[in-house]
Amino acid sequence: MKIQKKTLSNGLRALFIELPDSKTVTVEVLVRTGSLDEKEHNQGISHFLEHMCFKGTTNRPTAMDISRELESLGAHSNAYTSHNHTAYYAKSASVHAGKLLDVIADIYLHSTFPEFEIQKEKGVIVEEINMYKDQPDSLVDEEWNKIFFKTGSMSRPIIGTKESVLRMTRKDFVEYHKKYYVPENTVVVVSGSFDQKKMFEDIKKYFSKIPQSPVSKRTKIQVPRVAHNVSVVQKKTDQAHIVLGVKACDMYSDEKYATAVLSCILGGGMSSRLFQKLREDLGVAYYVYSQFSQGQDFGTLKISAGIDTTRVKEVLSVINDEVAKISKEGVGDEEMYRAKEFMIGSMYLGLESSDEYCAYFGVKEIFGLKSELPKEREARIRKVSKDEVKKVARKLFAQSFTTALIGDFPKDFLGK
């Protein structure tokens, strides 16, 4: 594997990840804009804009023109929006590298946002919102964000609300695109087997004409001081869905490695403490996991589970006992070894194709993180000590959990 970064005169970055043995190539454009850049009146616009970029360009006037061309190349394409960034990508056999770049560049540069497509897509996104509302495991996570962050962009769903989506206009998309889809906010990543010299020349041809524009400064997210926040959403369900979480370190902190190991030990696999306790020993849950998420200004560590509706308080007691135990007693040699091997194995399994390399290195580049090679990340994980894990556990779990629960329970089921 060979990685090279080049920067155009207007500030746009190009990242090349050469995988000589790969039979595929992926072209991805990442833009450092997401729901964090939205206000209450335009919440969901980053996600809606992502949809609209596939609805027609000056060179490919309709959504069918775009999808027909990509599929004629045997390509798989998609896009996604997060709190922090948006990405567009396509993957195909290596021989089509230049054509993939042409399409993805066109989507980024020349989307036309047709008015009639906007009106149709409003219906599509409203149905997407409805879909998530019908999925209690998604809804409970949304509720957790709302009560943890209280106000601001992080307290709102990435997808927006029905009301915000329905009031968006073509002018909103044009202005948002102009403001955030600027060279210094953008990284183009090419991964797989390709001719780097030719691809860079093509990137210059497509992207160098974009004028240099000031990057809108992102407001630093202030996480509120959290007391014991609790929310119960009453909904007829056959299973109770619960999320407990605390504030954790950001993506730039060296503490992230120990936090990731801690999360894995708690709920990172079938041998993790919470999986064994809640599913294997007590038989009260089908799914249970711990997830460490890192943002630019903060991170979160959440424990999520779908559990027997009659044993919610028992499960909460077990979780609280386990985090207290790990904070007080630390972790053992065997589970440290097992968690590290599981994390390292999962990382390599997740890097078996060109699109996964694009995401791995592209996200690091868009946020100014060191392009940590997989071997370097493996070494850093192996270096984490038991003392580091115990220290971070004590720090995190000294905080009170914010807890969101969905099920057929009264509002005061978990107290106030």
CSV table of C-alpha atoms in Angstrom, one decimal:
chain,number,residue,atom,x,y,z
A,1,MET,CA,0.0,0.0,0.0
A,2,LYS,CA,1.3,3.4,-1.0
A,3,ILE,CA,-0.4,6.7,0.1
A,4,GLN,CA,0.3,10.1,-1.4
A,5,LYS,CA,-1.4,13.5,-0.7
A,6,LYS,CA,-1.4,16.4,-3.1
A,7,THR,CA,-3.0,19.8,-2.7
A,8,LEU,CA,-4.4,22.0,-5.5
A,9,SER,CA,-3.6,25.8,-5.6
A,10,ASN,CA,-7.2,26.5,-4.4
A,11,GLY,CA,-6.7,24.3,-1.3
A,12,LEU,CA,-8.6,21.2,-2.3
A,13,ARG,CA,-6.8,18.0,-1.2
A,14,ALA,CA,-6.3,14.8,-3.2
A,15,LEU,CA,-5.5,11.6,-1.4
A,16,PHE,CA,-4.2,8.6,-3.4
A,17,ILE,CA,-4.2,5.1,-1.8
A,18,GLU,CA,-2.6,2.6,-4.2
A,19,LEU,CA,-3.5,-1.0,-3.6
A,20,PRO,CA,-1.6,-2.8,-6.5
A,21,ASP,CA,-3.4,-6.2,-5.9
A,22,SER,CA,-6.9,-4.7,-5.9
A,23,LYS,CA,-9.2,-5.4,-8.8
A,24,THR,CA,-11.3,-2.4,-8.0
A,25,VAL,CA,-11.1,1.4,-7.6
A,26,THR,CA,-13.2,3.7,-5.4
A,27,VAL,CA,-13.5,7.5,-5.9
A,28,GLU,CA,-14.9,9.4,-2.9
A,29,VAL,CA,-15.4,13.1,-2.3
A,30,LEU,CA,-15.7,14.1,1.3
A,31,VAL,CA,-16.9,17.6,2.4
A,32,ARG,CA,-16.5,18.9,5.9
A,33,THR,CA,-20.1,19.9,6.4
A,34,GLY,CA,-22.9,18.1,8.2
A,35,SER,CA,-25.7,18.7,10.6
A,36,LEU,CA,-23.3,20.5,13.0
A,37,ASP,CA,-23.3,23.4,10.5
A,38,GLU,CA,-27.1,23.7,10.5
A,39,LYS,CA,-29.4,26.0,12.4
A,40,GLU,CA,-32.8,25.1,13.7
A,41,HIS,CA,-34.6,26.6,10.7
A,42,ASN,CA,-32.7,24.5,8.1
A,43,GLN,CA,-32.0,21.3,10.1
A,44,GLY,CA,-31.6,18.4,7.8
A,45,ILE,CA,-30.4,20.4,4.8
A,46,SER,CA,-27.0,18.6,4.7
A,47,HIS,CA,-28.7,15.3,4.3
A,48,PHE,CA,-31.4,16.6,1.9
A,49,LEU,CA,-28.6,18.2,-0.2
A,50,GLU,CA,-26.8,14.8,-0.4
A,51,HIS,CA,-30.0,13.3,-1.9
A,52,MET,CA,-30.4,16.1,-4.3
A,53,CYS,CA,-26.8,15.8,-5.7
A,54,PHE,CA,-27.9,12.6,-7.4
A,55,LYS,CA,-31.0,14.1,-9.0
A,56,GLY,CA,-29.3,15.7,-12.0
A,57,THR,CA,-26.3,17.8,-13.2
A,58,THR,CA,-25.6,20.1,-16.1
A,59,ASN,CA,-23.9,17.1,-17.9
A,60,ARG,CA,-26.3,14.4,-16.7
A,61,PRO,CA,-29.7,16.1,-16.5
A,62,THR,CA,-31.7,13.4,-14.7
A,63,ALA,CA,-31.2,10.9,-11.8
A,64,MET,CA,-31.7,8.2,-14.4
A,65,ASP,CA,-28.8,9.5,-16.5
A,66,ILE,CA,-26.5,9.3,-13.4
A,67,SER,CA,-27.6,5.9,-12.2
A,68,ARG,CA,-27.6,4.4,-15.8
A,69,GLU,CA,-24.1,5.5,-16.4
A,70,LEU,CA,-22.8,4.3,-13.1
A,71,GLU,CA,-24.5,0.9,-13.4
A,72,SER,CA,-23.2,0.6,-17.0
A,73,LEU,CA,-19.8,0.6,-15.4
A,74,GLY,CA,-20.8,-2.1,-13.0
A,75,ALA,CA,-20.4,0.5,-10.3
A,76,HIS,CA,-21.8,0.6,-6.8
A,77,SER,CA,-22.4,4.2,-5.6
A,78,ASN,CA,-23.8,5.8,-2.5
A,79,ALA,CA,-23.5,8.8,-0.2
A,80,TYR,CA,-24.0,9.5,3.5
A,81,THR,CA,-24.3,12.4,5.9
A,82,SER,CA,-23.1,12.6,9.5
A,83,HIS,CA,-23.0,15.3,12.1
A,84,ASN,CA,-19.5,16.2,11.0
A,85,HIS,CA,-19.2,15.5,7.2
A,86,THR,CA,-20.8,14.4,4.0
A,87,ALA,CA,-19.4,11.9,1.5
A,88,TYR,CA,-20.2,10.7,-2.1
A,89,TYR,CA,-18.5,7.7,-3.6
A,90,ALA,CA,-18.6,5.1,-6.4
A,91,LYS,CA,-16.7,1.9,-6.8
A,92,SER,CA,-16.1,-0.3,-9.8
A,93,ALA,CA,-13.6,-2.4,-11.7
A,94,SER,CA,-10.2,-0.6,-11.9
A,95,VAL,CA,-10.4,0.0,-15.6
A,96,HIS,CA,-13.2,2.5,-15.1
A,97,ALA,CA,-11.3,4.8,-12.6
A,98,GLY,CA,-11.4,7.8,-14.9
A,99,LYS,CA,-15.1,7.5,-15.7
A,100,LEU,CA,-16.0,7.2,-12.0
A,101,LEU,CA,-14.1,10.3,-11.2
A,102,ASP,CA,-15.9,12.1,-14.0
A,103,VAL,CA,-19.3,11.2,-12.6
A,104,ILE,CA,-18.5,11.9,-8.9
A,105,ALA,CA,-16.9,15.2,-9.8
A,106,ASP,CA,-20.0,16.1,-11.8
A,107,ILE,CA,-22.2,15.4,-8.9
A,108,TYR,CA,-20.1,17.5,-6.6
A,109,LEU,CA,-19.6,20.4,-9.0
A,110,HIS,CA,-22.6,20.7,-11.3
A,111,SER,CA,-25.7,19.5,-9.5
A,112,THR,CA,-28.7,21.5,-10.6
A,113,PHE,CA,-31.3,20.9,-7.8
A,114,PRO,CA,-34.3,20.7,-10.1
A,115,GLU,CA,-37.4,22.2,-8.4
A,116,PHE,CA,-39.7,19.3,-9.4
A,117,GLU,CA,-37.2,16.8,-8.0
A,118,ILE,CA,-37.0,18.8,-4.7
A,119,GLN,CA,-40.7,18.5,-4.3
A,120,LYS,CA,-40.7,14.7,-5.0
A,121,GLU,CA,-37.7,14.1,-2.7
A,122,LYS,CA,-39.5,15.8,0.2
A,123,GLY,CA,-41.9,12.9,0.1
A,124,VAL,CA,-39.0,10.4,0.1
A,125,ILE,CA,-37.3,12.0,3.1
A,126,VAL,CA,-40.5,12.3,5.0
A,127,GLU,CA,-41.0,8.5,4.5
A,128,GLU,CA,-37.4,8.0,5.6
A,129,ILE,CA,-38.2,10.0,8.8
A,130,ASN,CA,-41.3,7.8,9.3
A,131,MET,CA,-39.2,4.7,8.8
A,132,TYR,CA,-36.8,5.7,11.6
A,133,LYS,CA,-39.8,6.6,13.9
A,134,ASP,CA,-41.0,3.1,13.4
A,135,GLN,CA,-37.6,1.7,14.5
A,136,PRO,CA,-37.4,2.0,18.3
A,137,ASP,CA,-33.7,1.3,18.4
A,138,SER,CA,-33.1,4.3,16.1
A,139,LEU,CA,-35.7,6.5,17.9
A,140,VAL,CA,-34.2,5.9,21.4
A,141,ASP,CA,-30.7,7.0,20.2
A,142,GLU,CA,-32.3,10.2,18.8
A,143,GLU,CA,-34.0,10.8,22.1
A,144,TRP,CA,-30.7,10.3,24.0
A,145,ASN,CA,-29.1,13.0,21.9
A,146,LYS,CA,-32.0,15.3,22.6
A,147,ILE,CA,-31.8,15.1,26.3
A,148,PHE,CA,-28.0,14.9,26.5
A,149,PHE,CA,-27.2,18.0,24.4
A,150,LYS,CA,-30.5,19.8,25.3
A,151,THR,CA,-30.1,22.4,22.6
A,152,GLY,CA,-28.1,23.1,19.4
A,153,SER,CA,-27.4,21.0,16.4
A,154,MET,CA,-26.3,17.9,18.2
A,155,SER,CA,-29.7,17.7,20.0
A,156,ARG,CA,-31.4,17.4,16.6
A,157,PRO,CA,-31.7,14.5,14.2
A,158,ILE,CA,-29.3,14.5,11.2
A,159,ILE,CA,-32.3,13.9,8.9
A,160,GLY,CA,-34.2,16.9,10.2
A,161,THR,CA,-37.9,17.0,10.9
A,162,LYS,CA,-40.9,16.8,8.6
A,163,GLU,CA,-41.5,20.5,9.1
A,164,SER,CA,-38.0,21.6,8.3
A,165,VAL,CA,-37.8,19.3,5.2
A,166,LEU,CA,-41.1,20.5,3.8
A,167,ARG,CA,-40.2,24.1,4.0
A,168,MET,CA,-36.8,23.9,2.2
A,169,THR,CA,-36.5,25.6,-1.2
A,170,ARG,CA,-34.1,25.4,-4.1
A,171,LYS,CA,-32.5,28.7,-3.0
A,172,ASP,CA,-31.7,27.1,0.3
A,173,PHE,CA,-29.7,24.3,-1.4
A,174,VAL,CA,-27.9,26.6,-3.8
A,175,GLU,CA,-26.8,28.9,-0.9
A,176,TYR,CA,-25.8,26.0,1.4
A,177,HIS,CA,-23.8,24.3,-1.4
A,178,LYS,CA,-22.0,27.6,-2.3
A,179,LYS,CA,-21.1,28.2,1.4
A,180,TYR,CA,-19.8,24.8,2.4
A,181,TYR,CA,-18.8,23.0,-0.8
A,182,VAL,CA,-15.6,24.9,-1.2
A,183,PRO,CA,-12.1,23.7,-2.0
A,184,GLU,CA,-10.5,23.9,1.5
A,185,ASN,CA,-13.5,22.0,2.9
A,186,THR,CA,-13.1,19.1,0.4
A,187,VAL,CA,-11.0,16.0,0.0
A,188,VAL,CA,-11.0,13.8,-3.1
A,189,VAL,CA,-9.8,10.2,-2.3
A,190,VAL,CA,-8.9,7.6,-4.9
A,191,SER,CA,-8.2,4.1,-3.6
A,192,GLY,CA,-7.4,0.8,-5.3
A,193,SER,CA,-5.6,0.1,-8.6
A,194,PHE,CA,-5.3,3.1,-10.9
A,195,ASP,CA,-2.9,5.4,-12.8
A,196,GLN,CA,-2.1,8.0,-10.2
A,197,LYS,CA,-0.6,10.5,-12.6
A,198,LYS,CA,-3.6,10.4,-14.9
A,199,MET,CA,-6.1,10.6,-12.0
A,200,PHE,CA,-4.3,13.6,-10.5
A,201,GLU,CA,-4.4,15.4,-13.9
A,202,ASP,CA,-8.1,14.7,-14.1
A,203,ILE,CA,-8.7,16.0,-10.6
A,204,LYS,CA,-6.9,19.2,-11.5
A,205,LYS,CA,-9.0,19.4,-14.7
A,206,TYR,CA,-12.2,19.1,-12.8
A,207,PHE,CA,-11.6,20.8,-9.5
A,208,SER,CA,-8.9,23.5,-10.0
A,209,LYS,CA,-11.4,25.9,-11.5
A,210,ILE,CA,-13.3,26.2,-8.3
A,211,PRO,CA,-12.4,29.6,-6.8
A,212,GLN,CA,-10.8,29.7,-3.4
A,213,SER,CA,-13.4,30.6,-0.9
A,214,PRO,CA,-13.3,31.3,2.9
A,215,VAL,CA,-14.2,28.3,5.0
A,216,SER,CA,-17.1,29.0,7.4
A,217,LYS,CA,-15.8,28.6,10.9
A,218,ARG,CA,-17.6,25.8,12.8
A,219,THR,CA,-18.9,26.8,16.2
A,220,LYS,CA,-17.4,24.7,18.9
A,221,ILE,CA,-19.9,22.4,20.5
A,222,GLN,CA,-20.3,22.9,24.2
A,223,VAL,CA,-21.5,19.8,25.9
A,224,PRO,CA,-23.8,20.8,28.8
A,225,ARG,CA,-23.0,19.8,32.4
A,226,VAL,CA,-25.1,16.7,32.6
A,227,ALA,CA,-26.8,15.8,35.8
A,228,HIS,CA,-29.0,12.6,35.9
A,229,ASN,CA,-30.9,13.2,32.6
A,230,VAL,CA,-33.7,10.7,32.0
A,231,SER,CA,-36.3,10.4,29.3
A,232,VAL,CA,-39.0,7.7,28.8
A,233,VAL,CA,-40.8,7.7,25.5
A,234,GLN,CA,-44.1,5.9,25.8
A,235,LYS,CA,-44.6,3.6,22.7
A,236,LYS,CA,-46.3,0.3,22.3
A,237,THR,CA,-43.4,-2.1,21.7
A,238,ASP,CA,-42.8,-5.8,22.5
A,239,GLN,CA,-39.2,-5.0,23.6
A,240,ALA,CA,-37.8,-2.1,25.7
A,241,HIS,CA,-35.0,-0.2,24.0
A,242,ILE,CA,-32.5,1.7,26.2
A,243,VAL,CA,-29.4,3.8,25.8
A,244,LEU,CA,-27.2,5.0,28.6
A,245,GLY,CA,-24.2,7.2,27.9
A,246,VAL,CA,-21.6,9.7,29.1
A,247,LYS,CA,-19.3,12.3,27.6
A,248,ALA,CA,-15.9,10.9,26.4
A,249,CYS,CA,-12.8,12.3,24.7
A,250,ASP,CA,-12.6,13.8,21.2
A,251,MET,CA,-11.0,12.4,18.1
A,252,TYR,CA,-7.7,14.3,18.7
A,253,SER,CA,-7.1,12.9,22.2
A,254,ASP,CA,-4.6,10.1,22.9
A,255,GLU,CA,-7.2,8.9,25.4
A,256,LYS,CA,-9.3,7.5,22.5
A,257,TYR,CA,-7.3,4.3,22.3
A,258,ALA,CA,-7.9,3.3,26.0
A,259,THR,CA,-11.5,4.4,25.7
A,260,ALA,CA,-12.0,2.2,22.6
A,261,VAL,CA,-10.5,-0.8,24.5
A,262,LEU,CA,-12.8,-0.1,27.5
A,263,SER,CA,-15.8,0.1,25.2
A,264,CYS,CA,-14.9,-3.2,23.6
A,265,ILE,CA,-14.5,-4.9,26.9
A,266,LEU,CA,-17.9,-3.7,28.1
A,267,GLY,CA,-19.9,-4.4,25.0
A,268,GLY,CA,-17.7,-4.9,21.9
A,269,GLY,CA,-18.5,-8.5,21.0
A,270,MET,CA,-20.1,-11.7,22.1
A,271,SER,CA,-17.5,-12.3,24.8
A,272,SER,CA,-17.8,-8.8,26.2
A,273,ARG,CA,-19.0,-8.3,29.8
A,274,LEU,CA,-22.4,-6.9,29.1
A,275,PHE,CA,-23.2,-9.4,26.3
A,276,GLN,CA,-22.3,-12.3,28.5
A,277,LYS,CA,-24.2,-11.0,31.5
A,278,LEU,CA,-27.4,-9.7,29.9
A,279,ARG,CA,-27.8,-12.2,27.0
A,280,GLU,CA,-26.0,-15.4,28.0
A,281,ASP,CA,-26.4,-15.4,31.8
A,282,LEU,CA,-29.7,-13.6,32.3
A,283,GLY,CA,-31.4,-14.1,28.9
A,284,VAL,CA,-33.0,-10.6,29.0
A,285,ALA,CA,-31.6,-9.1,25.8
A,286,TYR,CA,-31.2,-10.0,22.1
A,287,TYR,CA,-28.9,-7.1,21.3
A,288,VAL,CA,-26.5,-5.3,23.7
A,289,TYR,CA,-23.4,-3.3,22.8
A,290,SER,CA,-21.2,-0.4,23.8
A,291,GLN,CA,-20.2,2.2,21.2
A,292,PHE,CA,-17.5,4.9,21.5
A,293,SER,CA,-18.1,7.7,19.0
A,294,GLN,CA,-15.6,10.6,18.5
A,295,GLY,CA,-16.3,14.1,17.3
A,296,GLN,CA,-14.1,17.1,16.9
A,297,ASP,CA,-15.0,18.7,20.2
A,298,PHE,CA,-16.1,15.7,22.3
A,299,GLY,CA,-17.0,12.0,22.2
A,300,THR,CA,-19.6,9.8,23.7
A,301,LEU,CA,-19.6,6.3,25.1
A,302,LYS,CA,-23.1,4.7,24.9
A,303,ILE,CA,-24.5,1.4,26.0
A,304,SER,CA,-27.5,0.2,24.0
A,305,ALA,CA,-29.8,-2.8,24.5
A,306,GLY,CA,-33.1,-4.2,23.5
A,307,ILE,CA,-34.5,-5.9,26.6
A,308,ASP,CA,-37.3,-7.8,28.3
A,309,THR,CA,-40.0,-5.1,29.2
A,310,THR,CA,-40.5,-6.7,32.6
A,311,ARG,CA,-36.9,-6.5,33.6
A,312,VAL,CA,-35.7,-3.0,32.7
A,313,LYS,CA,-34.7,-2.0,36.2
A,314,GLU,CA,-32.9,-5.2,36.8
A,315,VAL,CA,-30.9,-4.6,33.6
A,316,LEU,CA,-30.1,-1.0,34.7
A,317,SER,CA,-28.8,-2.4,38.0
A,318,VAL,CA,-26.6,-4.9,36.2
A,319,ILE,CA,-25.1,-2.3,33.9
A,320,ASN,CA,-24.4,0.1,36.8
A,321,ASP,CA,-22.8,-2.8,38.8
A,322,GLU,CA,-20.6,-3.7,35.8
A,323,VAL,CA,-19.3,-0.1,35.2
A,324,ALA,CA,-18.7,0.3,38.9
A,325,LYS,CA,-16.8,-2.9,39.0
A,326,ILE,CA,-14.6,-2.1,36.1
A,327,SER,CA,-13.9,1.4,37.5
A,328,LYS,CA,-13.0,-0.1,40.9
A,329,GLU,CA,-11.2,-3.3,40.0
A,330,GLY,CA,-10.0,-2.6,36.4
A,331,VAL,CA,-9.7,-5.4,33.8
A,332,GLY,CA,-7.9,-8.7,33.6
A,333,ASP,CA,-5.0,-9.8,31.3
A,334,GLU,CA,-7.2,-12.3,29.3
A,335,GLU,CA,-10.0,-9.8,28.5
A,336,MET,CA,-7.4,-7.1,27.6
A,337,TYR,CA,-5.8,-9.5,25.2
A,338,ARG,CA,-9.2,-10.7,23.8
A,339,ALA,CA,-10.5,-7.2,23.3
A,340,LYS,CA,-7.4,-5.9,21.6
A,341,GLU,CA,-7.3,-8.9,19.2
A,342,PHE,CA,-11.0,-8.4,18.4
A,343,MET,CA,-10.5,-4.7,17.7
A,344,ILE,CA,-7.4,-5.3,15.5
A,345,GLY,CA,-9.0,-8.2,13.6
A,346,SER,CA,-12.2,-6.1,13.0
A,347,MET,CA,-10.1,-3.2,11.7
A,348,TYR,CA,-8.3,-5.5,9.1
A,349,LEU,CA,-11.6,-7.2,8.2
A,350,GLY,CA,-13.0,-3.7,7.6
A,351,LEU,CA,-10.1,-2.9,5.2
A,352,GLU,CA,-10.5,-5.6,2.6
A,353,SER,CA,-11.6,-3.4,-0.3
A,354,SER,CA,-10.9,-0.1,-1.9
A,355,ASP,CA,-14.0,1.7,-0.6
A,356,GLU,CA,-13.1,0.9,3.0
A,357,TYR,CA,-9.6,2.3,2.5
A,358,CYS,CA,-11.2,5.5,1.1
A,359,ALA,CA,-13.4,5.9,4.2
A,360,TYR,CA,-10.6,5.0,6.6
A,361,PHE,CA,-8.1,7.6,5.3
A,362,GLY,CA,-10.5,10.1,3.9
A,363,VAL,CA,-12.2,10.8,7.3
A,364,LYS,CA,-8.8,11.3,8.9
A,365,GLU,CA,-7.8,13.7,6.3
A,366,ILE,CA,-10.9,15.8,6.3
A,367,PHE,CA,-10.5,16.4,10.1
A,368,GLY,CA,-6.8,17.0,10.0
A,369,LEU,CA,-5.8,13.8,11.8
A,370,LYS,CA,-2.6,12.0,11.1
A,371,SER,CA,-2.9,9.4,8.3
A,372,GLU,CA,-2.3,6.6,10.7
A,373,LEU,CA,-1.5,3.4,8.9
A,374,PRO,CA,-3.4,0.3,10.0
A,375,LYS,CA,-0.1,-1.2,11.4
A,376,GLU,CA,0.4,2.0,13.4
A,377,ARG,CA,-3.1,1.8,14.7
A,378,GLU,CA,-2.5,-1.8,15.6
A,379,ALA,CA,0.6,-0.9,17.5
A,380,ARG,CA,-1.2,1.9,19.4
A,381,ILE,CA,-4.0,-0.4,20.4
A,382,ARG,CA,-1.5,-3.1,21.6
A,383,LYS,CA,0.3,-0.4,23.7
A,384,VAL,CA,-2.8,0.4,25.8
A,385,SER,CA,-2.3,-0.8,29.4
A,386,LYS,CA,-4.7,-2.1,32.0
A,387,ASP,CA,-3.9,1.0,34.1
A,388,GLU,CA,-5.0,3.3,31.2
A,389,VAL,CA,-8.3,1.5,30.8
A,390,LYS,CA,-9.0,1.6,34.6
A,391,LYS,CA,-8.1,5.3,34.7
A,392,VAL,CA,-10.4,6.2,31.8
A,393,ALA,CA,-13.2,4.0,33.2
A,394,ARG,CA,-13.0,5.9,36.5
A,395,LYS,CA,-13.1,9.2,34.7
A,396,LEU,CA,-16.0,8.4,32.4
A,397,PHE,CA,-18.2,6.6,35.0
A,398,ALA,CA,-17.7,9.2,37.6
A,399,GLN,CA,-20.3,11.0,35.5
A,400,SER,CA,-24.0,10.3,35.8
A,401,PHE,CA,-25.5,8.3,32.9
A,402,THR,CA,-27.9,10.1,30.6
A,403,THR,CA,-30.6,7.5,30.0
A,404,ALA,CA,-33.3,7.2,27.3
A,405,LEU,CA,-35.9,4.4,27.3
A,406,ILE,CA,-38.6,3.6,24.8
A,407,GLY,CA,-41.4,1.2,25.6
A,408,ASP,CA,-44.9,1.0,27.1
A,409,PHE,CA,-44.0,2.7,30.4
A,410,PRO,CA,-45.2,5.7,32.3
A,411,LYS,CA,-43.2,8.9,31.9
A,412,ASP,CA,-41.9,8.7,35.5
A,413,PHE,CA,-40.9,5.0,35.3
A,414,LEU,CA,-37.3,5.8,35.9
A,415,GLY,CA,-37.9,8.7,38.2
A,416,LYS,CA,-36.8,12.2,37.5
